[in-house]
Amino acid sequence: MSVSMLSTFIKPMHREGRKFVAIFAGITLVLFVIWEPLGWIGVGATVWCYYFFRDPQRVTPTRDGLMVSPADGVVSLLEPAVPPVELGLGDQPMTRVSVFMSVFNCHVNRLPLAGRILTVAYRPGKFLNASLDKASSDNERNGLAVETADGRRYGVVQIAGLVARRILCEVKPGQQLMTGERFGLIRFGSRLDIYLPEGVQPLVCIGQTMVAGETVIADLASDEPARLGGIR
């Protein structure tokens, strides 16, 4: 299988974006009628809207035990934290890896590790900047509790951001998903929190760029210590 030059620029679009691209395109036509330079600004905005809702294919590592990033973005927080109570993962701190997505990142979310969906829990809330620590507890969110084949449990939480106004989750309790499989999307800027299983160390660092479905964030089959990193 070869990769064409065209495919590196033209990506499939998530169906959630079709109506928004249509709206942007309609407004662009009106702007052209009003004043041509405004129309070209509309063209740029329409292209950005398509780009925001892009849904590219990803090559997911398939070795057992590898957890991958659920989102494109940058690791913004890495610390122990008690998972949201609605996930039913207990009241003890778990290692939390937070991935912040800007409005330029792909916003399709993917499951970090294959397993059965135990819980899907939505909770309304505020729309604070998703890069803030308190966004985990205060913002609108939707969480999944997942059980792996060996009985371990972890959580992944979609968190709305400053301009995000809708969390889309496409899975239900009882479903079995593969590592890297799509499970949802958040519109216009947001964050994903991953609560690692007990005893599992993160293999990423704050500031590291993540690729959903591809970047390994942890290895359940390894006893490697947490990694340290420095900006170069």
mmCIF file of C-alpha atoms in Angstrom:
data_model
loop_
_atom_site.group_PDB
_atom_site.id
_atom_site.type_symbol
_atom_site.label_atom_id
_atom_site.label_comp_id
_atom_site.label_asym_id
_atom_site.label_seq_id
_atom_site.Cartn_x
_atom_site.Cartn_y
_atom_site.Cartn_z
ATOM 1 C CA MET A 1 0.000 0.000 0.000
ATOM 2 C CA SER A 2 1.472 3.350 -1.029
ATOM 3 C CA VAL A 3 0.813 6.850 0.256
ATOM 4 C CA SER A 4 -0.066 9.413 -2.412
ATOM 5 C CA MET A 5 0.912 13.068 -2.200
ATOM 6 C CA LEU A 6 -2.769 14.031 -2.421
ATOM 7 C CA SER A 7 -3.711 11.882 0.578
ATOM 8 C CA THR A 8 -1.273 13.795 2.782
ATOM 9 C CA PHE A 9 -3.371 16.948 2.303
ATOM 10 C CA ILE A 10 -6.918 15.706 1.637
ATOM 11 C CA LYS A 11 -8.330 13.853 4.645
ATOM 12 C CA PRO A 12 -11.742 12.245 5.205
ATOM 13 C CA MET A 13 -14.144 14.384 7.217
ATOM 14 C CA HIS A 14 -16.148 13.267 10.244
ATOM 15 C CA ARG A 15 -19.875 13.296 9.452
ATOM 16 C CA GLU A 16 -20.434 15.694 12.382
ATOM 17 C CA GLY A 17 -18.665 18.375 10.366
ATOM 18 C CA ARG A 18 -20.781 18.219 7.210
ATOM 19 C CA LYS A 19 -23.472 20.617 8.424
ATOM 20 C CA PHE A 20 -20.897 23.092 9.713
ATOM 21 C CA VAL A 21 -18.974 23.121 6.436
ATOM 22 C CA ALA A 22 -22.285 23.630 4.600
ATOM 23 C CA ILE A 23 -23.132 26.575 6.870
ATOM 24 C CA PHE A 24 -19.685 28.123 6.403
ATOM 25 C CA ALA A 25 -19.964 27.659 2.623
ATOM 26 C CA GLY A 26 -23.401 29.286 2.566
ATOM 27 C CA ILE A 27 -22.177 32.290 4.510
ATOM 28 C CA THR A 28 -19.201 32.524 2.149
ATOM 29 C CA LEU A 29 -21.516 32.829 -0.867
ATOM 30 C CA VAL A 30 -23.362 35.674 0.850
ATOM 31 C CA LEU A 31 -20.064 37.406 1.645
ATOM 32 C CA PHE A 32 -19.030 37.230 -2.011
ATOM 33 C CA VAL A 33 -22.258 38.994 -2.934
ATOM 34 C CA ILE A 34 -21.646 41.695 -0.316
ATOM 35 C CA TRP A 35 -17.948 42.264 -1.060
ATOM 36 C CA GLU A 36 -15.510 39.936 -2.808
ATOM 37 C CA PRO A 37 -12.615 40.268 -0.295
ATOM 38 C CA LEU A 38 -15.018 39.175 2.463
ATOM 39 C CA GLY A 39 -15.889 36.148 0.358
ATOM 40 C CA TRP A 40 -12.269 35.049 0.227
ATOM 41 C CA ILE A 41 -12.063 35.347 4.005
ATOM 42 C CA GLY A 42 -15.102 33.075 4.094
ATOM 43 C CA VAL A 43 -13.310 30.585 1.839
ATOM 44 C CA GLY A 44 -10.447 30.445 4.337
ATOM 45 C CA ALA A 45 -12.879 29.934 7.214
ATOM 46 C CA THR A 46 -14.657 27.145 5.321
ATOM 47 C CA VAL A 47 -11.374 25.352 4.638
ATOM 48 C CA TRP A 48 -10.463 25.667 8.320
ATOM 49 C CA CYS A 49 -13.852 24.213 9.313
ATOM 50 C CA TYR A 50 -13.285 21.198 7.061
ATOM 51 C CA TYR A 51 -9.782 20.832 8.454
ATOM 52 C CA PHE A 52 -11.081 20.936 12.025
ATOM 53 C CA PHE A 53 -13.436 18.022 11.392
ATOM 54 C CA ARG A 54 -10.876 15.927 9.517
ATOM 55 C CA ASP A 55 -10.828 12.240 10.416
ATOM 56 C CA PRO A 56 -7.551 10.772 9.126
ATOM 57 C CA GLN A 57 -6.658 7.110 9.224
ATOM 58 C CA ARG A 58 -4.126 6.190 11.875
ATOM 59 C CA VAL A 59 -1.695 3.269 12.203
ATOM 60 C CA THR A 60 -2.231 1.896 15.722
ATOM 61 C CA PRO A 61 0.399 -0.338 17.386
ATOM 62 C CA THR A 62 -1.176 -3.724 18.010
ATOM 63 C CA ARG A 63 1.024 -5.342 20.668
ATOM 64 C CA ASP A 64 -0.958 -6.328 23.766
ATOM 65 C CA GLY A 65 -0.688 -3.875 26.638
ATOM 66 C CA LEU A 66 0.166 -0.733 24.693
ATOM 67 C CA MET A 67 -2.022 2.270 25.527
ATOM 68 C CA VAL A 68 -2.181 4.991 22.898
ATOM 69 C CA SER A 69 -3.191 8.618 23.080
ATOM 70 C CA PRO A 70 -6.945 9.194 22.688
ATOM 71 C CA ALA A 71 -6.410 12.635 21.159
ATOM 72 C CA ASP A 72 -4.122 14.801 19.073
ATOM 73 C CA GLY A 73 -2.569 17.597 21.078
ATOM 74 C CA VAL A 74 -0.008 18.283 23.787
ATOM 75 C CA VAL A 75 0.409 16.688 27.220
ATOM 76 C CA SER A 76 -0.595 19.505 29.561
ATOM 77 C CA LEU A 77 -0.833 17.721 32.939
ATOM 78 C CA LEU A 78 0.752 14.605 34.380
ATOM 79 C CA GLU A 79 -0.115 13.880 38.000
ATOM 80 C CA PRO A 80 -1.980 11.618 40.443
ATOM 81 C CA ALA A 81 -5.674 12.487 40.687
ATOM 82 C CA VAL A 82 -8.883 10.862 41.888
ATOM 83 C CA PRO A 83 -11.001 9.955 38.840
ATOM 84 C CA PRO A 84 -14.511 11.410 38.495
ATOM 85 C CA VAL A 85 -16.835 9.650 40.914
ATOM 86 C CA GLU A 86 -19.347 8.810 38.180
ATOM 87 C CA LEU A 87 -16.843 6.440 36.542
ATOM 88 C CA GLY A 88 -16.916 4.061 39.503
ATOM 89 C CA LEU A 89 -13.139 3.653 39.537
ATOM 90 C CA GLY A 90 -12.780 4.204 43.276
ATOM 91 C CA ASP A 91 -11.609 7.078 45.432
ATOM 92 C CA GLN A 92 -7.870 6.448 45.254
ATOM 93 C CA PRO A 93 -5.641 8.632 43.054
ATOM 94 C CA MET A 94 -4.695 7.226 39.648
ATOM 95 C CA THR A 95 -2.053 8.612 37.326
ATOM 96 C CA ARG A 96 -3.761 11.149 35.096
ATOM 97 C CA VAL A 97 -2.405 12.138 31.695
ATOM 98 C CA SER A 98 -4.127 15.185 30.195
ATOM 99 C CA VAL A 99 -3.944 15.940 26.471
ATOM 100 C CA PHE A 100 -4.925 19.483 25.488
ATOM 101 C CA MET A 101 -6.341 20.000 21.978
ATOM 102 C CA SER A 102 -6.196 23.385 20.292
ATOM 103 C CA VAL A 103 -8.653 24.416 17.579
ATOM 104 C CA PHE A 104 -6.054 23.325 15.009
ATOM 105 C CA ASN A 105 -5.824 19.720 16.202
ATOM 106 C CA CYS A 106 -7.865 16.822 14.871
ATOM 107 C CA HIS A 107 -10.672 16.347 17.423
ATOM 108 C CA VAL A 108 -11.723 12.747 16.748
ATOM 109 C CA ASN A 109 -11.167 10.710 19.929
ATOM 110 C CA ARG A 110 -9.867 7.133 20.006
ATOM 111 C CA LEU A 111 -9.859 4.444 22.687
ATOM 112 C CA PRO A 112 -6.462 4.168 24.426
ATOM 113 C CA LEU A 113 -6.600 0.399 24.978
ATOM 114 C CA ALA A 114 -8.898 -2.399 23.851
ATOM 115 C CA GLY A 115 -11.582 -3.342 26.327
ATOM 116 C CA ARG A 116 -15.241 -3.434 27.277
ATOM 117 C CA ILE A 117 -17.027 -0.178 28.019
ATOM 118 C CA LEU A 118 -18.306 -0.420 31.592
ATOM 119 C CA THR A 119 -19.679 3.091 32.040
ATOM 120 C CA VAL A 120 -20.552 6.083 29.885
ATOM 121 C CA ALA A 121 -21.262 9.050 32.155
ATOM 122 C CA TYR A 122 -22.097 12.571 30.998
ATOM 123 C CA ARG A 123 -21.962 15.502 33.423
ATOM 124 C CA PRO A 124 -22.865 19.137 32.602
ATOM 125 C CA GLY A 125 -20.595 21.908 33.818
ATOM 126 C CA LYS A 126 -18.705 25.096 33.021
ATOM 127 C CA PHE A 127 -16.638 25.993 29.960
ATOM 128 C CA LEU A 128 -13.326 27.074 31.488
ATOM 129 C CA ASN A 129 -10.089 26.998 29.553
ATOM 130 C CA ALA A 130 -9.439 23.261 29.082
ATOM 131 C CA SER A 131 -5.734 23.681 29.859
ATOM 132 C CA LEU A 132 -6.527 24.566 33.498
ATOM 133 C CA ASP A 133 -6.301 21.874 36.172
ATOM 134 C CA LYS A 134 -9.763 22.644 37.565
ATOM 135 C CA ALA A 135 -11.327 21.982 34.158
ATOM 136 C CA SER A 136 -11.240 18.280 35.066
ATOM 137 C CA SER A 137 -13.735 18.812 37.878
ATOM 138 C CA ASP A 138 -15.652 21.956 36.834
ATOM 139 C CA ASN A 139 -16.163 21.668 33.080
ATOM 140 C CA GLU A 140 -18.758 19.786 31.088
ATOM 141 C CA ARG A 141 -17.456 16.275 30.583
ATOM 142 C CA ASN A 142 -18.206 12.771 29.391
ATOM 143 C CA GLY A 143 -16.326 9.841 30.865
ATOM 144 C CA LEU A 144 -15.757 6.208 29.952
ATOM 145 C CA ALA A 145 -14.708 3.467 32.352
ATOM 146 C CA VAL A 146 -13.080 0.607 30.451
ATOM 147 C CA GLU A 147 -12.152 -2.920 31.511
ATOM 148 C CA THR A 148 -9.304 -4.634 29.656
ATOM 149 C CA ALA A 149 -9.068 -8.330 28.802
ATOM 150 C CA ASP A 150 -6.995 -9.021 31.932
ATOM 151 C CA GLY A 151 -9.512 -7.323 34.228
ATOM 152 C CA ARG A 152 -7.721 -4.018 34.745
ATOM 153 C CA ARG A 153 -9.716 -0.815 34.593
ATOM 154 C CA TYR A 154 -8.931 2.651 33.368
ATOM 155 C CA GLY A 155 -10.802 5.852 32.550
ATOM 156 C CA VAL A 156 -10.852 8.322 29.701
ATOM 157 C CA VAL A 157 -12.738 11.612 30.020
ATOM 158 C CA GLN A 158 -13.748 14.066 27.296
ATOM 159 C CA ILE A 159 -13.717 17.618 28.676
ATOM 160 C CA ALA A 160 -15.294 20.614 26.954
ATOM 161 C CA GLY A 161 -13.140 23.729 26.693
ATOM 162 C CA LEU A 162 -13.482 27.485 26.481
ATOM 163 C CA VAL A 163 -15.192 27.465 23.072
ATOM 164 C CA ALA A 164 -16.299 23.832 22.927
ATOM 165 C CA ARG A 165 -20.049 23.438 23.254
ATOM 166 C CA ARG A 166 -20.760 19.843 22.434
ATOM 167 C CA ILE A 167 -19.242 16.531 23.403
ATOM 168 C CA LEU A 168 -20.110 13.675 21.076
ATOM 169 C CA CYS A 169 -19.798 10.106 22.382
ATOM 170 C CA GLU A 170 -20.689 7.278 20.010
ATOM 171 C CA VAL A 171 -20.359 4.232 22.286
ATOM 172 C CA LYS A 172 -22.552 2.575 24.918
ATOM 173 C CA PRO A 173 -21.924 0.407 27.982
ATOM 174 C CA GLY A 174 -21.240 -3.190 27.073
ATOM 175 C CA GLN A 175 -19.535 -2.443 23.770
ATOM 176 C CA GLN A 176 -16.171 -4.017 23.047
ATOM 177 C CA LEU A 177 -13.719 -1.698 21.282
ATOM 178 C CA MET A 178 -10.251 -2.194 19.877
ATOM 179 C CA THR A 179 -7.216 -0.065 20.685
ATOM 180 C CA GLY A 180 -7.336 3.117 18.627
ATOM 181 C CA GLU A 181 -10.975 2.682 17.634
ATOM 182 C CA ARG A 182 -12.961 5.924 17.341
ATOM 183 C CA PHE A 183 -15.393 6.604 20.156
ATOM 184 C CA GLY A 184 -16.295 10.297 19.906
ATOM 185 C CA LEU A 185 -15.426 13.900 19.178
ATOM 186 C CA ILE A 186 -15.460 17.304 20.878
ATOM 187 C CA ARG A 187 -16.221 20.438 18.898
ATOM 188 C CA PHE A 188 -13.860 23.426 18.886
ATOM 189 C CA GLY A 189 -11.120 23.132 21.494
ATOM 190 C CA SER A 190 -11.014 20.759 24.463
ATOM 191 C CA ARG A 191 -9.081 18.160 26.441
ATOM 192 C CA LEU A 192 -8.898 14.432 27.181
ATOM 193 C CA ASP A 193 -7.926 12.981 30.565
ATOM 194 C CA ILE A 194 -6.659 9.413 30.774
ATOM 195 C CA TYR A 195 -6.581 7.657 34.158
ATOM 196 C CA LEU A 196 -4.014 4.861 33.913
ATOM 197 C CA PRO A 197 -4.555 1.466 35.581
ATOM 198 C CA GLU A 198 -2.994 1.002 39.008
ATOM 199 C CA GLY A 199 0.769 0.545 38.906
ATOM 200 C CA VAL A 200 1.163 1.649 35.280
ATOM 201 C CA GLN A 201 3.721 4.392 34.598
ATOM 202 C CA PRO A 202 3.265 6.989 31.837
ATOM 203 C CA LEU A 203 5.758 6.904 28.974
ATOM 204 C CA VAL A 204 5.133 10.517 27.955
ATOM 205 C CA CYS A 205 6.197 13.913 29.314
ATOM 206 C CA ILE A 206 4.559 17.303 29.772
ATOM 207 C CA GLY A 207 4.806 19.291 26.560
ATOM 208 C CA GLN A 208 5.050 16.195 24.352
ATOM 209 C CA THR A 209 3.050 16.235 21.118
ATOM 210 C CA MET A 210 0.534 13.404 20.851
ATOM 211 C CA VAL A 211 -1.047 11.695 17.857
ATOM 212 C CA ALA A 212 -4.377 9.992 18.555
ATOM 213 C CA GLY A 213 -4.287 6.254 18.001
ATOM 214 C CA GLU A 214 -0.526 6.195 17.441
ATOM 215 C CA THR A 215 1.530 7.744 20.261
ATOM 216 C CA VAL A 216 2.100 5.232 23.066
ATOM 217 C CA ILE A 217 1.295 6.739 26.475
ATOM 218 C CA ALA A 218 1.851 3.621 28.621
ATOM 219 C CA ASP A 219 2.758 -0.064 28.434
ATOM 220 C CA LEU A 220 0.872 -2.414 30.752
ATOM 221 C CA ALA A 221 3.368 -5.195 29.991
ATOM 222 C CA SER A 222 6.422 -3.176 31.046
ATOM 223 C CA ASP A 223 7.914 -2.178 34.385
ATOM 224 C CA GLU A 224 9.807 0.747 32.858
ATOM 225 C CA PRO A 225 9.741 3.778 35.182
ATOM 226 C CA ALA A 226 8.003 6.999 34.218
ATOM 227 C CA ARG A 227 9.973 8.933 31.645
ATOM 228 C CA LEU A 228 11.552 12.328 32.157
ATOM 229 C CA GLY A 229 11.826 14.857 29.359
ATOM 230 C CA GLY A 230 13.338 18.224 28.615
ATOM 231 C CA ILE A 231 12.599 20.830 25.973
ATOM 232 C CA ARG A 232 15.362 21.116 23.393
#
